[in-house]
Structure formats: C-alpha cells, structure tokens
Amino acid sequence: MKCRVCRQPAVIDVRRHNAGFCAEHFLRLCRDQVTRAIEEFSMIGPGERVLVAVSGGKDSLAAWDLLTSLGYEADGLYVGLGIGAYSDVSGDHARQFAASRDLRLIEVDLRDRYGFDIPTGARAARRVPCSACGLSKRHVFDRIAVEGGYDVVATGHNLDDEAAVLFGNVLRWQVDYLARQLPVLPERDGFPRKVKPLVRLTEREMAAYCVLRGIDYIVEECPMSAGNKHLGYKEALNAIEQQSPGSKHDFYFGFLARASERFRAGNEADQAALRPCASCGAPTVTEVCAFCRLVERATGERAGGAVPVELNVGSGARPS
Ligand code: Q46
Ligand code: ZN
Ligand code: ZN
C-alpha cells in the first residue's frame, strides 16, 4: 500500500479514510484532525492556557504532544490514584515524557492530598472503583485548573472512547448523559472548559502516533478496568467497524450533528439548578458534592477546598 499523499510506502492504512499514509503524512493527518476538532467545536482560543490530564497512557500523552506541537501552551496534570504497580508505572511514563520534552507536569497524589486511594476509598464509600476514580479525577482536574489559572482542561478521549460511551448511553437511554456527551463542556462558575481534542482520531491511530513519535506509554490496562462495560461496547463497535469502516465516526458525529441538541434542551433547566458545594465550592445539585461525600466516607473527614495545598511540580520547565 502507498501513501495517499506522496505515493511512498505506507506505514499505516486508515480504513475509514480508505487510504494509507507514510509516517510523515500520518503524523500530519493526526495534527490536522486535532486542528479540525479544535476549530469545529471552538475548543481552545488564542492565548488560552491548557491543562492536559495525563494518565501515562497513549491517548493522553499523544494529546499533550499534539497540542504542544501545534503551538498551544499546555502543561500536564498527573493524578496519583494509588492503584498499586499500575500507578507507579503510569506515573513514571508521564514523568519521563514531560522530562523528554521539557514540559511542566503537575502531580497530585490522592493519598497525600485527600487521605485516600482509589481501591480503599471505593471500598469504604461502597462505590465501584471506576466511579470513585472518575469522580476524583474530575474534581482534581477542576481544582488544579482553578488554582493554576488554566482556561481549559484537555483529556485524551478518542473516537473509540466517545463512540463506546454513546453506545452505552443509547443502549439504556440515559438522556441526562446524552445531553452532556459533547466534545466541549463550556466553562461555568469559574470552572474551566473541558475539551476532547482527539475525538476525530481512534485508539489504533493514537498507538501508531506514539510509536512514530517515540512516546513510551503504559501498555497495561488498569487492573480495576476488568468488567468495565465500556470494554465490551468497544469490542461490539470494533466488530461493526470491521464490517463497515467509518461506522464509529458516523455514529458519533451523526449524533452530534443530528441528535445531541434534542437531549440538551431539557438539560438546561438542570444546569440552572446547580449551586456551589458547601465544602469545596464545585457546582452541584446537592448541598455537598459527590466528591466531598466520597472523601468523607473514605476518610471520615471533609475534603474542604479553600486550604492552599502545595503542588508537586515536575522538573520540566514551562515551554517558552
Ligand atoms: S484508571 Fe480509574 Fe480508569 Fe482504572 S479505576 Fe477505572 S477509571 S479503569 S480510565
Ligand atoms: Zn506520504
Ligand atoms: Zn465538594
């Protein structure tokens, strides 16, 4: 197979584009797809500061690399979840990447800052680990973005992730989730905008991107992901994609273009009902937000939010 652009031998075939690409033109395709997503959904404005949530996996490291190579001022945030060796190794990958590119990595360890880790916290609070984990990560992203004066939090969710979440939400008609399933969630009440610049790229493409860019990422899955429904949804969608390339793209972008608006109409009233959490100030519908309740159950203490906390900042300097 030859590269669609230059006719040199291809290193990857991208079936949904019905084309092969050499290394140079594949990397350019990835950058173009990110630029297109950022522009199409107004993700990042000129001069805005971006905080990239990095897990040490391929998607978040690729997102950080893509954003910085496109010229955005993007620092990384790594949250130490305390999931045994998985957390140790993933943290090492994030640190190594930051050091290799001379980028600034902020680290927050859940145990140090909030007094619990995901396995013990989830058990104490009787939540499934991924639910306690998602809640904690979202809280930390918001909190650090506010403390550091970042305008935007970027995550490494790719097309496979978004299509799988959409599939699960449609399967159960989770209309509240469907209303919020967007590649951009606007800033509100002093909390930053959330963006997903990789929505036009797949998991396989991000793995290839990392290999071609020499990015060493953690390959092992999180041990707590076993039984996660999204893995099953991804497999189902992969089988469909195999038969009919482009299905995932059409499913997700068709939803955004033709259906998402209908679910959002009813959700605006819910948004208006949000008020600041009595403990940490995050927007919530209850008096104390779900994260603060999790901290309370996991540690017996309130999370609070106003207390200044020292950040453990990695060795890399901010890019000039
Ligand atoms: S890290 Fe956390 Fe994931 Fe592990 S516990 Fe679940 S949510 S699977 S992205
Ligand atoms: Zn080429
Ligand atoms: Zn709170």
GROMACS .gro file of C-alpha atoms and ligand atoms in nm:
model
  331
    1MET     CA    1   0.000   0.000   0.000
    2LYS     CA    2   0.119   0.351  -0.083
    3CYS     CA    3   0.078   0.682   0.095
    4ARG     CA    4  -0.224   0.870  -0.038
    5VAL     CA    5  -0.029   1.196  -0.035
    6CYS     CA    6   0.323   1.116  -0.162
    7ARG     CA    7   0.295   0.759  -0.304
    8GLN     CA    8   0.585   0.639  -0.086
    9PRO     CA    9   0.531   0.307   0.100
   10ALA     CA   10   0.259   0.342   0.366
   11VAL     CA   11   0.320   0.257   0.735
   12ILE     CA   12  -0.050   0.252   0.826
   13ASP     CA   13  -0.379   0.205   0.650
   14VAL     CA   14  -0.671   0.404   0.781
   15ARG     CA   15  -0.972   0.217   0.655
   16ARG     CA   16  -1.229   0.480   0.742
   17HIS     CA   17  -1.042   0.723   0.516
   18ASN     CA   18  -0.989   0.439   0.267
   19ALA     CA   19  -0.620   0.534   0.245
   20GLY     CA   20  -0.266   0.452   0.354
   21PHE     CA   21  -0.013   0.703   0.487
   22CYS     CA   22   0.364   0.721   0.525
   23ALA     CA   23   0.497   0.827   0.868
   24GLU     CA   24   0.526   1.195   0.780
   25HIS     CA   25   0.180   1.222   0.630
   26PHE     CA   26   0.019   1.013   0.901
   27LEU     CA   27   0.157   1.249   1.167
   28ARG     CA   28   0.031   1.539   0.961
   29LEU     CA   29  -0.312   1.373   0.938
   30CYS     CA   30  -0.321   1.344   1.320
   31ARG     CA   31  -0.231   1.711   1.365
   32ASP     CA   32  -0.486   1.815   1.102
   33GLN     CA   33  -0.760   1.613   1.270
   34VAL     CA   34  -0.683   1.777   1.606
   35THR     CA   35  -0.677   2.123   1.450
   36ARG     CA   36  -1.008   2.050   1.281
   37ALA     CA   37  -1.169   1.930   1.607
   38ILE     CA   38  -1.039   2.236   1.796
   39GLU     CA   39  -1.175   2.474   1.533
   40GLU     CA   40  -1.503   2.293   1.468
   41PHE     CA   41  -1.600   2.290   1.834
   42SER     CA   42  -1.421   2.610   1.947
   43MET     CA   43  -1.217   2.414   2.200
   44ILE     CA   44  -0.922   2.646   2.263
   45GLY     CA   45  -0.898   3.019   2.195
   46PRO     CA   46  -0.581   3.211   2.111
   47GLY     CA   47  -0.351   3.258   2.410
   48GLU     CA   48  -0.553   3.029   2.637
   49ARG     CA   49  -0.364   2.810   2.885
   50VAL     CA   50  -0.437   2.440   2.866
   51LEU     CA   51  -0.403   2.176   3.136
   52VAL     CA   52  -0.379   1.826   2.987
   53ALA     CA   53  -0.494   1.541   3.210
   54VAL     CA   54  -0.223   1.278   3.160
   55SER     CA   55  -0.251   0.919   3.277
   56GLY     CA   56   0.072   0.783   3.127
   57GLY     CA   57  -0.133   0.601   2.859
   58LYS     CA   58  -0.107   0.654   2.484
   59ASP     CA   59  -0.406   0.883   2.437
   60SER     CA   60  -0.328   1.144   2.698
   61LEU     CA   61   0.044   1.155   2.612
   62ALA     CA   62  -0.042   1.183   2.241
   63ALA     CA   63  -0.289   1.463   2.320
   64TRP     CA   64  -0.022   1.651   2.515
   65ASP     CA   65   0.232   1.600   2.236
   66LEU     CA   66  -0.014   1.705   1.965
   67LEU     CA   67  -0.124   2.019   2.150
   68THR     CA   68   0.231   2.133   2.219
   69SER     CA   69   0.341   2.058   1.862
   70LEU     CA   70   0.051   2.270   1.739
   71GLY     CA   71   0.189   2.556   1.949
   72TYR     CA   72  -0.052   2.553   2.244
   73GLU     CA   73   0.075   2.638   2.590
   74ALA     CA   74  -0.011   2.310   2.760
   75ASP     CA   75   0.103   2.180   3.099
   76GLY     CA   76   0.029   1.826   3.218
   77LEU     CA   77  -0.154   1.706   3.529
   78TYR     CA   78  -0.098   1.356   3.663
   79VAL     CA   79  -0.322   1.227   3.940
   80GLY     CA   80  -0.172   0.952   4.159
   81LEU     CA   81  -0.463   0.712   4.214
   82GLY     CA   82  -0.277   0.466   4.437
   83ILE     CA   83  -0.362   0.162   4.221
   84GLY     CA   84  -0.050  -0.040   4.311
   85ALA     CA   85   0.217  -0.104   4.047
   86TYR     CA   86  -0.012   0.030   3.772
   87SER     CA   87   0.000   0.378   3.925
   88ASP     CA   88   0.377   0.359   3.984
   89VAL     CA   89   0.449   0.264   3.624
   90SER     CA   90   0.197   0.505   3.467
   91GLY     CA   91   0.341   0.792   3.675
   92ASP     CA   92   0.691   0.705   3.551
   93HIS     CA   93   0.574   0.723   3.189
   94ALA     CA   94   0.413   1.063   3.244
   95ARG     CA   95   0.727   1.196   3.417
   96GLN     CA   96   0.959   1.056   3.150
   97PHE     CA   97   0.755   1.212   2.871
   98ALA     CA   98   0.747   1.552   3.044
   99ALA     CA   99   1.122   1.542   3.106
  100SER     CA  100   1.197   1.434   2.747
  101ARG     CA  101   1.001   1.731   2.606
  102ASP     CA  102   1.095   1.974   2.885
  103LEU     CA  103   0.727   2.019   2.972
  104ARG     CA  104   0.575   2.108   3.307
  105LEU     CA  105   0.399   1.824   3.484
  106ILE     CA  106   0.190   1.891   3.794
  107GLU     CA  107   0.139   1.590   4.018
  108VAL     CA  108  -0.136   1.539   4.273
  109ASP     CA  109  -0.139   1.227   4.484
  110LEU     CA  110  -0.487   1.141   4.615
  111ARG     CA  111  -0.346   0.987   4.935
  112ASP     CA  112  -0.128   1.288   5.013
  113ARG     CA  113  -0.386   1.549   4.934
  114TYR     CA  114  -0.715   1.385   5.032
  115GLY     CA  115  -0.614   1.091   5.253
  116PHE     CA  116  -0.742   0.801   5.042
  117ASP     CA  117  -0.654   0.598   4.733
  118ILE     CA  118  -0.895   0.452   4.480
  119PRO     CA  119  -0.901   0.087   4.597
  120THR     CA  120  -0.955   0.166   4.966
  121GLY     CA  121  -1.165   0.479   4.905
  122ALA     CA  122  -1.402   0.297   4.671
  123ARG     CA  123  -1.443   0.011   4.920
  124ALA     CA  124  -1.509   0.244   5.212
  125ALA     CA  125  -1.758   0.450   5.014
  126ARG     CA  126  -1.918   0.136   4.858
  127ARG     CA  127  -1.869   0.269   4.507
  128VAL     CA  128  -1.733   0.076   4.209
  129PRO     CA  129  -1.368   0.177   4.165
  130CYS     CA  130  -1.417   0.343   3.823
  131SER     CA  131  -1.698   0.558   3.959
  132ALA     CA  132  -1.490   0.674   4.260
  133CYS     CA  133  -1.195   0.722   4.028
  134GLY     CA  134  -1.382   0.927   3.765
  135LEU     CA  135  -1.535   1.145   4.034
  136SER     CA  136  -1.196   1.205   4.198
  137LYS     CA  137  -1.016   1.281   3.872
  138ARG     CA  138  -1.282   1.529   3.762
  139HIS     CA  139  -1.260   1.706   4.096
  140VAL     CA  140  -0.880   1.728   4.088
  141PHE     CA  141  -0.875   1.849   3.724
  142ASP     CA  142  -1.116   2.130   3.811
  143ARG     CA  143  -0.942   2.221   4.134
  144ILE     CA  144  -0.591   2.237   3.986
  145ALA     CA  145  -0.713   2.427   3.679
  146VAL     CA  146  -0.873   2.688   3.906
  147GLU     CA  147  -0.569   2.712   4.134
  148GLY     CA  148  -0.330   2.737   3.839
  149GLY     CA  149  -0.540   2.982   3.635
  150TYR     CA  150  -0.585   2.745   3.339
  151ASP     CA  151  -0.862   2.822   3.089
  152VAL     CA  152  -0.912   2.473   2.953
  153VAL     CA  153  -0.875   2.112   3.071
  154ALA     CA  154  -0.800   1.873   2.783
  155THR     CA  155  -0.843   1.497   2.810
  156GLY     CA  156  -0.728   1.217   2.580
  157HIS     CA  157  -1.072   1.072   2.499
  158ASN     CA  158  -1.062   0.943   2.142
  159LEU     CA  159  -1.328   0.842   1.891
  160ASP     CA  160  -1.342   0.484   2.025
  161ASP     CA  161  -1.400   0.611   2.381
  162GLU     CA  162  -1.670   0.854   2.278
  163ALA     CA  163  -1.848   0.608   2.049
  164ALA     CA  164  -1.843   0.343   2.326
  165VAL     CA  165  -1.984   0.584   2.585
  166LEU     CA  166  -2.250   0.695   2.337
  167PHE     CA  167  -2.336   0.332   2.262
  168GLY     CA  168  -2.382   0.261   2.634
  169ASN     CA  169  -2.591   0.573   2.687
  170VAL     CA  170  -2.814   0.494   2.391
  171LEU     CA  171  -2.849   0.129   2.493
  172ARG     CA  172  -3.003   0.242   2.822
  173TRP     CA  173  -3.144   0.575   2.700
  174GLN     CA  174  -2.953   0.770   2.963
  175VAL     CA  175  -3.093   1.101   2.846
  176ASP     CA  176  -2.912   1.312   3.107
  177TYR     CA  177  -2.578   1.169   2.999
  178LEU     CA  178  -2.668   1.208   2.632
  179ALA     CA  179  -2.734   1.578   2.696
  180ARG     CA  180  -2.384   1.620   2.832
  181GLN     CA  181  -2.196   1.399   2.587
  182LEU     CA  182  -2.018   1.671   2.393
  183PRO     CA  183  -1.659   1.722   2.282
  184VAL     CA  184  -1.664   2.055   2.469
  185LEU     CA  185  -1.824   2.137   2.801
  186PRO     CA  186  -1.832   2.514   2.849
  187GLU     CA  187  -1.672   2.694   3.143
  188ARG     CA  188  -1.912   2.785   3.423
  189ASP     CA  189  -1.898   2.942   3.767
  190GLY     CA  190  -1.522   2.990   3.745
  191PHE     CA  191  -1.462   2.627   3.645
  192PRO     CA  192  -1.268   2.561   3.325
  193ARG     CA  193  -1.390   2.445   2.988
  194LYS     CA  194  -1.339   2.069   2.924
  195VAL     CA  195  -1.230   1.963   2.578
  196LYS     CA  196  -1.157   1.638   2.394
  197PRO     CA  197  -0.922   1.726   2.107
  198LEU     CA  198  -0.877   1.359   1.998
  199VAL     CA  199  -1.241   1.293   1.906
  200ARG     CA  200  -1.154   1.268   1.537
  201LEU     CA  201  -0.882   1.002   1.597
  202THR     CA  202  -0.905   0.638   1.701
  203GLU     CA  203  -0.728   0.429   1.963
  204ARG     CA  204  -0.530   0.244   1.696
  205GLU     CA  205  -0.422   0.571   1.540
  206MET     CA  206  -0.306   0.704   1.876
  207ALA     CA  207  -0.099   0.390   1.937
  208ALA     CA  208   0.062   0.436   1.593
  209TYR     CA  209   0.116   0.806   1.663
  210CYS     CA  210   0.302   0.726   1.987
  211VAL     CA  211   0.522   0.466   1.815
  212LEU     CA  212   0.611   0.708   1.535
  213ARG     CA  213   0.681   0.992   1.778
  214GLY     CA  214   0.887   0.774   2.014
  215ILE     CA  215   0.643   0.815   2.304
  216ASP     CA  216   0.681   0.540   2.563
  217TYR     CA  217   0.342   0.481   2.726
  218ILE     CA  218   0.196   0.231   2.970
  219VAL     CA  219   0.053  -0.055   2.767
  220GLU     CA  220  -0.112  -0.249   3.053
  221GLU     CA  221  -0.475  -0.176   3.125
  222CYS     CA  222  -0.567  -0.054   3.471
  223PRO     CA  223  -0.632  -0.368   3.685
  224MET     CA  224  -0.959  -0.214   3.804
  225SER     CA  225  -1.097  -0.194   3.449
  226ALA     CA  226  -1.192  -0.565   3.447
  227GLY     CA  227  -1.567  -0.592   3.399
  228ASN     CA  228  -1.589  -0.231   3.278
  229LYS     CA  229  -1.887  -0.228   3.039
  230HIS     CA  230  -1.716   0.013   2.801
  231LEU     CA  231  -1.461  -0.250   2.703
  232GLY     CA  232  -1.749  -0.471   2.583
  233TYR     CA  233  -1.906  -0.181   2.393
  234LYS     CA  234  -1.573  -0.111   2.224
  235GLU     CA  235  -1.548  -0.473   2.113
  236ALA     CA  236  -1.901  -0.464   1.973
  237LEU     CA  237  -1.828  -0.143   1.783
  238ASN     CA  238  -1.499  -0.283   1.655
  239ALA     CA  239  -1.686  -0.579   1.507
  240ILE     CA  240  -1.925  -0.338   1.331
  241GLU     CA  241  -1.636  -0.119   1.214
  242GLN     CA  242  -1.464  -0.424   1.068
  243GLN     CA  243  -1.768  -0.495   0.853
  244SER     CA  244  -1.836  -0.135   0.770
  245PRO     CA  245  -1.543   0.106   0.809
  246GLY     CA  246  -1.645   0.455   0.918
  247SER     CA  247  -1.941   0.334   1.129
  248LYS     CA  248  -1.795   0.462   1.457
  249HIS     CA  249  -1.730   0.803   1.306
  250ASP     CA  250  -2.080   0.824   1.156
  251PHE     CA  251  -2.241   0.704   1.480
  252TYR     CA  252  -2.066   0.965   1.696
  253PHE     CA  253  -2.056   1.263   1.460
  254GLY     CA  254  -2.409   1.186   1.335
  255PHE     CA  255  -2.524   1.204   1.697
  256LEU     CA  256  -2.351   1.541   1.746
  257ALA     CA  257  -2.491   1.684   1.424
  258ARG     CA  258  -2.843   1.547   1.430
  259ALA     CA  259  -2.947   1.431   1.776
  260SER     CA  260  -2.745   1.588   2.057
  261GLU     CA  261  -2.937   1.918   2.051
  262ARG     CA  262  -3.266   1.742   2.126
  263PHE     CA  263  -3.129   1.599   2.451
  264ARG     CA  264  -2.969   1.927   2.555
  265ALA     CA  265  -3.295   2.123   2.553
  266GLY     CA  266  -3.424   1.954   2.870
  267ASN     CA  267  -3.087   1.966   3.039
  268GLU     CA  268  -3.054   2.344   3.055
  269ALA     CA  269  -3.310   2.362   3.338
  270ASP     CA  270  -3.099   2.110   3.537
  271GLN     CA  271  -2.788   2.321   3.480
  272ALA     CA  272  -2.961   2.625   3.623
  273ALA     CA  273  -3.035   2.431   3.945
  274LEU     CA  274  -2.665   2.384   4.024
  275ARG     CA  275  -2.518   2.562   4.330
  276PRO     CA  276  -2.176   2.565   4.494
  277CYS     CA  277  -2.084   2.268   4.717
  278ALA     CA  278  -2.083   2.378   5.083
  279SER     CA  279  -1.747   2.210   5.132
  280CYS     CA  280  -1.541   2.268   4.815
  281GLY     CA  281  -1.741   2.517   4.606
  282ALA     CA  282  -1.778   2.291   4.300
  283PRO     CA  283  -2.115   2.315   4.118
  284THR     CA  284  -2.356   2.051   4.249
  285VAL     CA  285  -2.728   1.982   4.289
  286THR     CA  286  -2.691   1.867   4.650
  287GLU     CA  287  -2.561   2.064   4.948
  288VAL     CA  288  -2.230   1.877   4.949
  289CYS     CA  289  -2.094   1.745   4.617
  290ALA     CA  290  -2.044   1.376   4.541
  291PHE     CA  291  -1.665   1.404   4.566
  292CYS     CA  292  -1.675   1.561   4.913
  293ARG     CA  293  -1.916   1.290   5.024
  294LEU     CA  294  -1.675   1.030   4.888
  295VAL     CA  295  -1.385   1.185   5.083
  296GLU     CA  296  -1.596   1.194   5.396
  297ARG     CA  297  -1.688   0.825   5.367
  298ALA     CA  298  -1.336   0.721   5.272
  299THR     CA  299  -1.155   0.914   5.545
  300GLY     CA  300  -1.415   1.032   5.794
  301GLU     CA  301  -1.317   1.391   5.716
  302ARG     CA  302  -1.449   1.666   5.492
  303ALA     CA  303  -1.249   1.746   5.177
  304GLY     CA  304  -1.263   2.123   5.204
  305GLY     CA  305  -1.132   2.333   4.921
  306ALA     CA  306  -1.005   2.663   5.045
  307VAL     CA  307  -0.692   2.518   5.206
  308PRO     CA  308  -0.386   2.604   4.998
  309VAL     CA  309  -0.206   2.288   4.901
  310GLU     CA  310   0.149   2.264   4.779
  311LEU     CA  311   0.175   2.123   4.432
  312ASN     CA  312   0.439   1.872   4.350
  313VAL     CA  313   0.563   2.016   4.023
  314GLY     CA  314   0.781   1.803   3.797
  315SER     CA  315   1.129   1.901   3.697
  316GLY     CA  316   1.047   2.017   3.344
  317ALA     CA  317   1.026   2.390   3.289
  318ARG     CA  318   0.728   2.550   3.118
  319PRO     CA  319   0.789   2.581   2.744
  320SER     CA  320   0.883   2.931   2.647
  321Q46     S1  321  -0.795   0.437   3.598
  321Q46    FE1  322  -0.974   0.472   3.723
  321Q46    FE2  323  -0.974   0.405   3.467
  321Q46    FE3  324  -0.868   0.237   3.648
  321Q46     S2  325  -1.008   0.275   3.819
  321Q46    FE4  326  -1.135   0.273   3.635
  321Q46     S3  327  -1.145   0.486   3.582
  321Q46     S4  328  -1.005   0.180   3.479
  321Q46     S5  329  -0.966   0.536   3.291
  322ZN      ZN  330   0.344   1.034   0.240
  323ZN      ZN  331  -1.746   1.941   4.721
   0.00000   0.00000   0.00000
